[in-house]
Coordinates of C-alpha atoms and ligand atoms in Angstrom, one line a residue:
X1 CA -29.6 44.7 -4.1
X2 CA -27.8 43.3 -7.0
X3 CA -24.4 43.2 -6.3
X4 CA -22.1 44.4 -3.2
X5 CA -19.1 45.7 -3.2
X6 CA -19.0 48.7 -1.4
X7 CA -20.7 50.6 1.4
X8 CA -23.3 52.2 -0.8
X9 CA -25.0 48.9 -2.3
X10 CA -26.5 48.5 1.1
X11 CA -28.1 51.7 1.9
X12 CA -29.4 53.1 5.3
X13 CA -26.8 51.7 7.9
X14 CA -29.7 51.8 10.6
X15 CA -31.5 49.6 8.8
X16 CA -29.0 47.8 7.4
X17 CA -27.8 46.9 11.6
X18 CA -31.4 46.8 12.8
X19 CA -31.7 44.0 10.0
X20 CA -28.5 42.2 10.9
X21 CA -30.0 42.2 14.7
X22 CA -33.0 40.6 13.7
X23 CA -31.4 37.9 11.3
X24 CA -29.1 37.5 14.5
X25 CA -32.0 36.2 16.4
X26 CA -33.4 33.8 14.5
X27 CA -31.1 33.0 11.5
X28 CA -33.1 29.6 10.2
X29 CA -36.6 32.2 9.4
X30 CA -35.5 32.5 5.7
X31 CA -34.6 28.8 4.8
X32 CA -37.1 29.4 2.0
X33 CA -35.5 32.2 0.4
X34 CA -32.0 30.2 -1.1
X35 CA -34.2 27.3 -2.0
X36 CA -33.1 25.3 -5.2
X37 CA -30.9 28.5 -5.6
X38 CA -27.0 27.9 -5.8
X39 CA -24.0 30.2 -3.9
X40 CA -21.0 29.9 -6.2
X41 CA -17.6 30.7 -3.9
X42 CA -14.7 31.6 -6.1
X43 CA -11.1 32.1 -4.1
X44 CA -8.2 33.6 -5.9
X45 CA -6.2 33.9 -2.0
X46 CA -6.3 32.3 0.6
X47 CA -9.5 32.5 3.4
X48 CA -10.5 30.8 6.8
X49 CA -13.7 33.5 7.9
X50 CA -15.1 34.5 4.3
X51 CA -15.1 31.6 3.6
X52 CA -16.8 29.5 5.9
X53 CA -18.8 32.5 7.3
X54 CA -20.1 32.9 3.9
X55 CA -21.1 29.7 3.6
X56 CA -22.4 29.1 6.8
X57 CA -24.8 32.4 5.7
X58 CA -25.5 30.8 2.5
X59 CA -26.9 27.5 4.1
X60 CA -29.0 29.4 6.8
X61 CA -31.1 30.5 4.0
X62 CA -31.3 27.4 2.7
X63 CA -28.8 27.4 -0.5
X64 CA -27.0 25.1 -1.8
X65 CA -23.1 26.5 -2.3
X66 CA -19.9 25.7 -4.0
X67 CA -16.3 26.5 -3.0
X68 CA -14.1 27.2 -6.2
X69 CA -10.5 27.7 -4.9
X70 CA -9.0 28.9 -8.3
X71 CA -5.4 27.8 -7.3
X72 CA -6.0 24.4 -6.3
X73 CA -7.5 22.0 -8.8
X74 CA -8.6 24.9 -11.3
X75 CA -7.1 25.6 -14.9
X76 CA -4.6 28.0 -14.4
X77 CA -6.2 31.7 -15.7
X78 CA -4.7 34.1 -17.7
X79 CA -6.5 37.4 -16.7
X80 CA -4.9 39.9 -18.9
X81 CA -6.5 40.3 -22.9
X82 CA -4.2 40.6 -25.8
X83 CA -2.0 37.6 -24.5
X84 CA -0.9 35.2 -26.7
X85 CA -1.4 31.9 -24.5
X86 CA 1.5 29.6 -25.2
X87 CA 2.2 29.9 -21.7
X88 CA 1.5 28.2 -18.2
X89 CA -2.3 29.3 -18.3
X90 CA -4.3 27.1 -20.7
X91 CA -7.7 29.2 -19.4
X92 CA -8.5 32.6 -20.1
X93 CA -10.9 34.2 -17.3
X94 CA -13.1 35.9 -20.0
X95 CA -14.3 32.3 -20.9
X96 CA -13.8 31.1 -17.4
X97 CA -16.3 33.7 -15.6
X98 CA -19.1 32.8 -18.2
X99 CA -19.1 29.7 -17.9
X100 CA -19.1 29.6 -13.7
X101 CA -22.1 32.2 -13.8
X102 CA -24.0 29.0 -16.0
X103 CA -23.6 27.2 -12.9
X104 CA -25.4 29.7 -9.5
X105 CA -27.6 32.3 -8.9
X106 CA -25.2 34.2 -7.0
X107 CA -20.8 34.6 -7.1
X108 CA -18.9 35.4 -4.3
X109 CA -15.8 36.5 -5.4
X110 CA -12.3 36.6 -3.4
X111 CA -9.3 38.6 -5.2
X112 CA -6.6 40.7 -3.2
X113 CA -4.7 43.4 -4.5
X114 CA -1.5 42.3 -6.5
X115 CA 0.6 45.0 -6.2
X116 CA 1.8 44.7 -9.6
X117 CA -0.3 47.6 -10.9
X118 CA -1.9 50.5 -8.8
X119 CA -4.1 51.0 -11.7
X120 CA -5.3 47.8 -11.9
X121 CA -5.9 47.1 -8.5
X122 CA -7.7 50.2 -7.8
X123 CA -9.8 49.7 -10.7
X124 CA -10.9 46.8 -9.3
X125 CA -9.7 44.6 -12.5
X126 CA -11.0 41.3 -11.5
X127 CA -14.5 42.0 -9.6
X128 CA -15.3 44.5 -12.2
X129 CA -14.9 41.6 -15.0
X130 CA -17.1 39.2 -13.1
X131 CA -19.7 41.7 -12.4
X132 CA -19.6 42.6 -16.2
X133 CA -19.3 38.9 -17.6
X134 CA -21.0 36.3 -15.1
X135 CA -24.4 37.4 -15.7
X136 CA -24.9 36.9 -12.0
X137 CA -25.0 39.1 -9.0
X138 CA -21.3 39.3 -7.5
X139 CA -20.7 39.7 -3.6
X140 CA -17.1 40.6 -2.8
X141 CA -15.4 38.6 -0.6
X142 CA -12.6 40.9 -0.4
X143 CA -11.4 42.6 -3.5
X144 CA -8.3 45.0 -4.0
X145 CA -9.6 48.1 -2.4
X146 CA -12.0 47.1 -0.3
X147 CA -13.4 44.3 2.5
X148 CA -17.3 45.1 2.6
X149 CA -18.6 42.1 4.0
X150 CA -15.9 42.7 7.0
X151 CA -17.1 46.5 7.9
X152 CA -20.1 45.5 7.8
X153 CA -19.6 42.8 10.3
X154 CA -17.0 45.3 12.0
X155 CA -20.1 47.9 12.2
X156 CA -22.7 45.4 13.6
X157 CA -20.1 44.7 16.5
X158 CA -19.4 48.3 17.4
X159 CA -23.2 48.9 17.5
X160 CA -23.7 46.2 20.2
X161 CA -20.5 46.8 21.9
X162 CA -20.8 50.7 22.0
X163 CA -21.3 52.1 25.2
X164 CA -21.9 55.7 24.2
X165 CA -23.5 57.0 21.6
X166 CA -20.7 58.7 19.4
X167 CA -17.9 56.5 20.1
X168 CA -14.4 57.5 19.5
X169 CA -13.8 54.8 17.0
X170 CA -9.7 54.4 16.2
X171 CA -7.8 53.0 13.4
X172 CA -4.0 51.9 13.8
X173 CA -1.6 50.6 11.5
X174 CA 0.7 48.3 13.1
X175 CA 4.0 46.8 11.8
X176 CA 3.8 43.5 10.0
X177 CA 6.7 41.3 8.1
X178 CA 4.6 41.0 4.5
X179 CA 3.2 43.8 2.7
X180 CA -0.7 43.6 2.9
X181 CA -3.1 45.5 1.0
X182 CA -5.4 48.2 2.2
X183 CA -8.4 46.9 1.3
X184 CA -9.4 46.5 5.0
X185 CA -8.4 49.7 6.3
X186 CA -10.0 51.7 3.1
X187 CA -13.1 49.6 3.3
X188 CA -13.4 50.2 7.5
X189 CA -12.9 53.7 6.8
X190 CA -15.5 54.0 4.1
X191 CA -18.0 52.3 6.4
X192 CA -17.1 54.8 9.6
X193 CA -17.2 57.7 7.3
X194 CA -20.8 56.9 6.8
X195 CA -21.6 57.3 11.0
X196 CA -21.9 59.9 13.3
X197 CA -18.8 58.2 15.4
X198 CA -15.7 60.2 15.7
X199 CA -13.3 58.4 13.3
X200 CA -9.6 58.7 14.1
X201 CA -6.9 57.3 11.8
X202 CA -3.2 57.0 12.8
X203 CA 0.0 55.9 11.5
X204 CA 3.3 56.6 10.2
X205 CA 4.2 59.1 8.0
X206 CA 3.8 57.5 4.6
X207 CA 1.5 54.8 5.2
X208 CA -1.0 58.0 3.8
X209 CA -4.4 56.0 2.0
X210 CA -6.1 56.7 -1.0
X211 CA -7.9 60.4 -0.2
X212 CA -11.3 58.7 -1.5
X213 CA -11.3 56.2 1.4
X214 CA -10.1 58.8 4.5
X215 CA -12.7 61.0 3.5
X216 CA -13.7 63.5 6.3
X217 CA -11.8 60.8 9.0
X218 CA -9.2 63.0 11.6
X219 CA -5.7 61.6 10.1
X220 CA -3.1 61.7 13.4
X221 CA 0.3 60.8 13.0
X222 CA 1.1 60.5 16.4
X223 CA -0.9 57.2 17.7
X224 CA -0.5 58.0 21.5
X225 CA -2.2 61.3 21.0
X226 CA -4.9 59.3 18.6
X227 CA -5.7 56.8 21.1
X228 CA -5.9 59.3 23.6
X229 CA -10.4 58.8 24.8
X230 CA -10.5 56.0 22.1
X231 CA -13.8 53.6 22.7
X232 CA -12.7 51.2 20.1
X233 CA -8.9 50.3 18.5
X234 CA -8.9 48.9 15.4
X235 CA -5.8 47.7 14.5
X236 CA -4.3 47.0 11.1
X237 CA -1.3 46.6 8.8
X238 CA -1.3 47.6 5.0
X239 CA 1.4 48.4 2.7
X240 CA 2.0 52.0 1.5
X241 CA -0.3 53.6 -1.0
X242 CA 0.9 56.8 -1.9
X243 CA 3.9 56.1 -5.3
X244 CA 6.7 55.5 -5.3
X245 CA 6.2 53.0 -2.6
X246 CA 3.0 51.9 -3.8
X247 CA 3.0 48.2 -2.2
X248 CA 5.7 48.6 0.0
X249 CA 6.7 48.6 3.2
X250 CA 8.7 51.7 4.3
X251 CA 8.3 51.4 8.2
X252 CA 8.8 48.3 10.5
X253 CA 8.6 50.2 14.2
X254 CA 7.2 47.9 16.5
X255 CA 6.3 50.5 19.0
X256 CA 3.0 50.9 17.2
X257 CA 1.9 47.1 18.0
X258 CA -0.7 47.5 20.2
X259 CA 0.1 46.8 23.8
X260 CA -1.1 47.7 27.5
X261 CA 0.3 50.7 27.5
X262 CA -1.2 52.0 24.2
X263 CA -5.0 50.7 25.9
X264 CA -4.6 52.3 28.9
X265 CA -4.2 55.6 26.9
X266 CA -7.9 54.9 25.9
X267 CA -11.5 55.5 27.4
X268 CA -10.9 51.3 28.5
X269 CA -11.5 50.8 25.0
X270 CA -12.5 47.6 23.1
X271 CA -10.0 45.6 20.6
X272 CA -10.7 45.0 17.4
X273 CA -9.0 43.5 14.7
X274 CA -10.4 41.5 11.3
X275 CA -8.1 38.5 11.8
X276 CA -5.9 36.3 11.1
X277 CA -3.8 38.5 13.2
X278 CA 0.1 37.9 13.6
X279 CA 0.6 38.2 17.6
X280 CA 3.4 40.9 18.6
X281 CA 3.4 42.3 15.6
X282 CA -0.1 43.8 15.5
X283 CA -1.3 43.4 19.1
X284 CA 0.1 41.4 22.2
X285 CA -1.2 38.6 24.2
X286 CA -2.4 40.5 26.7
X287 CA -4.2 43.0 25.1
X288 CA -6.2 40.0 22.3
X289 CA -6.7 37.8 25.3
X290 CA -7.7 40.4 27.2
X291 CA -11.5 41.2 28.5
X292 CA -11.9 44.0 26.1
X293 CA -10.8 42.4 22.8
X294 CA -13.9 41.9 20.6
X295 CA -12.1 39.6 17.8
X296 CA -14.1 36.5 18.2
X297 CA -17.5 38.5 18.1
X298 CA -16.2 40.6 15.3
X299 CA -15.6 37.3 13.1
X300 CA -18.9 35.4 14.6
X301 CA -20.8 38.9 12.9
X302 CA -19.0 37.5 9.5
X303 CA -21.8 34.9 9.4
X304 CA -24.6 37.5 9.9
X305 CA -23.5 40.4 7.7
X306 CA -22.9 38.0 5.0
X307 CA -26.6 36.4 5.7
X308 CA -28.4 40.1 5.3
X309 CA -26.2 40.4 2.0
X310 CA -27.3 37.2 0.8
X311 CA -31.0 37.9 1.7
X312 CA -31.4 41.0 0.2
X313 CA -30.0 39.7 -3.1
X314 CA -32.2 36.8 -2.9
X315 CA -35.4 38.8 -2.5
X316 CA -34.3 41.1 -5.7
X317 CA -33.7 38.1 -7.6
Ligands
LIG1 N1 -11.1 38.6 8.1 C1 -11.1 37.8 7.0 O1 -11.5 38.1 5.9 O2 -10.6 36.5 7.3 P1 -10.2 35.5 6.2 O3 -9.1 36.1 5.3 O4 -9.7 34.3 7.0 O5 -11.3 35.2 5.3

């Protein structure tokens, strides 16, 4: 593999979990792989899992890694060409990317949506430049459109939780206070779309994603009938896609944060959600407390489905 950022750079899903199971049990057998090799971490946002989950990964195959947080202690980047720099950015990222590829073997790379262009963001503007200027492979760490290295995690806990087969596997928007992109949603629905689990998205009129990402998913806009035989909710925010309201948020009903009442619709489903998660907003106590929420799993998986990343990119190097 030489870089990841989507569900097709890893290939067979099987194999893909049947290799995240076996890194599981004994994470210290490839400390000979990252040898002398060098994990450069660059943050544009904010992070608590990717980034020490990524790490963590990076060190159990014996790499030595470096945490880049471009907003603290960086030069301020300009990331659009053409500028004339007599501003508040003295660096310009198409020097800046360069010169941080001279330094690893391997860039992970964190950059959210900005909301300031739909084109831009779903071009993937920033990734797209570091895969095509850092000489280096690039892992995303979360990107605009898409959250790999968290549906793959999200995938490894469904196949250990799963209790039948085909599980009925449910997406939720719930109501947040911030718009958030929908890189998480689109990436965990490109990754479902690529099972044999029946994949049920739900949410308000409006909150419609990108075509490309629901794929052949059932889209319900009634989330009571959705949950209805659900093995897993998987809840989420993100902003609206479709213009004009590209970034936006058009709906604030807080009868779509998931409670009790919305689990006990389900088949005694499990709780998922990516974290950080704003309590009472997304989910209640009871339900993220509860004995079916899978949360802390979900984000312990972060470690391994970064680790099988890693690896794989370390044995094409
Ligand atoms: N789920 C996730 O990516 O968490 P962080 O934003 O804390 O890295």
């Amino acid at each position: 593999m030489r870089n990841f950022t989507n569900v097709h750079d890893i290939g067979d899903l099987k194999a893909a979990v049947a290799e995240a199971l076996e890194v599981k049990k004994d994470r210290y057998a490839y400390t000979a792989l990252g040898r002398n090799k060098t994990m450069l971490m660059i943050f544009f946002n904010s992070s608590l899992r990717t980034r020490l989950s990524t790490q963590k990964a990076a060190m159990n195959l014996g790499m030595n890694t470096m945490v880049l947080d471009i907003n603290q202690g960086a030069w301020k980047l300009e990331t659009e060409r053409g500028v004339i720099m007599d501003g508040d950015k003295p660096e310009h990222l198409l020097e800046a990317i360069p010169v941080m590829g001279c330094y690893c073997d391997i860039i992970g790379v964190r950059s959210f949506a900005r909301f300031e262009s739909k084109e831009d963001d779903y071009s993937e503007k920033i990734l797209n430049q570091f895969i095509d200027y850092s000489g280096r492979p690039v892992v995303s760490m979360e990107a605009a459109t898409r959250h790999p290295l968290q549906s793959f995690a999200d995938l490894i806990t469904i196949e250990e939780h799963k209790e039948t087969p085909r599980p009925k596997v449910v997406m939720t928007w719930a109501p947040h206070p911030r718009s958030l992109p929908q890189a998480v949603p689109n990436s965990f629905a490109e990754w479902m779309n690529e099972t044999d689990y029946d994949f049920v998205i739900t949410h308000p009129e409006g909150y419609e994603l990108d075509p490309k990402f629901v794929g052949k998913a059932k889209v319900e806009y009634d989330q009571k009938k959705a949950l209805e035989g659900a093995d897993f909710v998987y809840a989420k925010n993100w902003a609206a896609y479709t213009d004009p309201n590209y970034g936006k948020i058009i709906n604030t009903d807080r009868s779509w944060t998931v409670g009790v009442e919305h689990m006990a619709l389900t088949n005694n489903a499990q709780f998922m959600h990516c974290l950080p998660v704003r309590r009472n907003m997304i989910v209640t106590d009871d339900v993220i407390e509860g004995p079916r929420s899978l949360v802390i799993p979900e984000a312990a998986n972060r470690e391994i489905s970064a680790q099988v990343v890693l690896k794989r990119i370390l044995e094409s190097l």
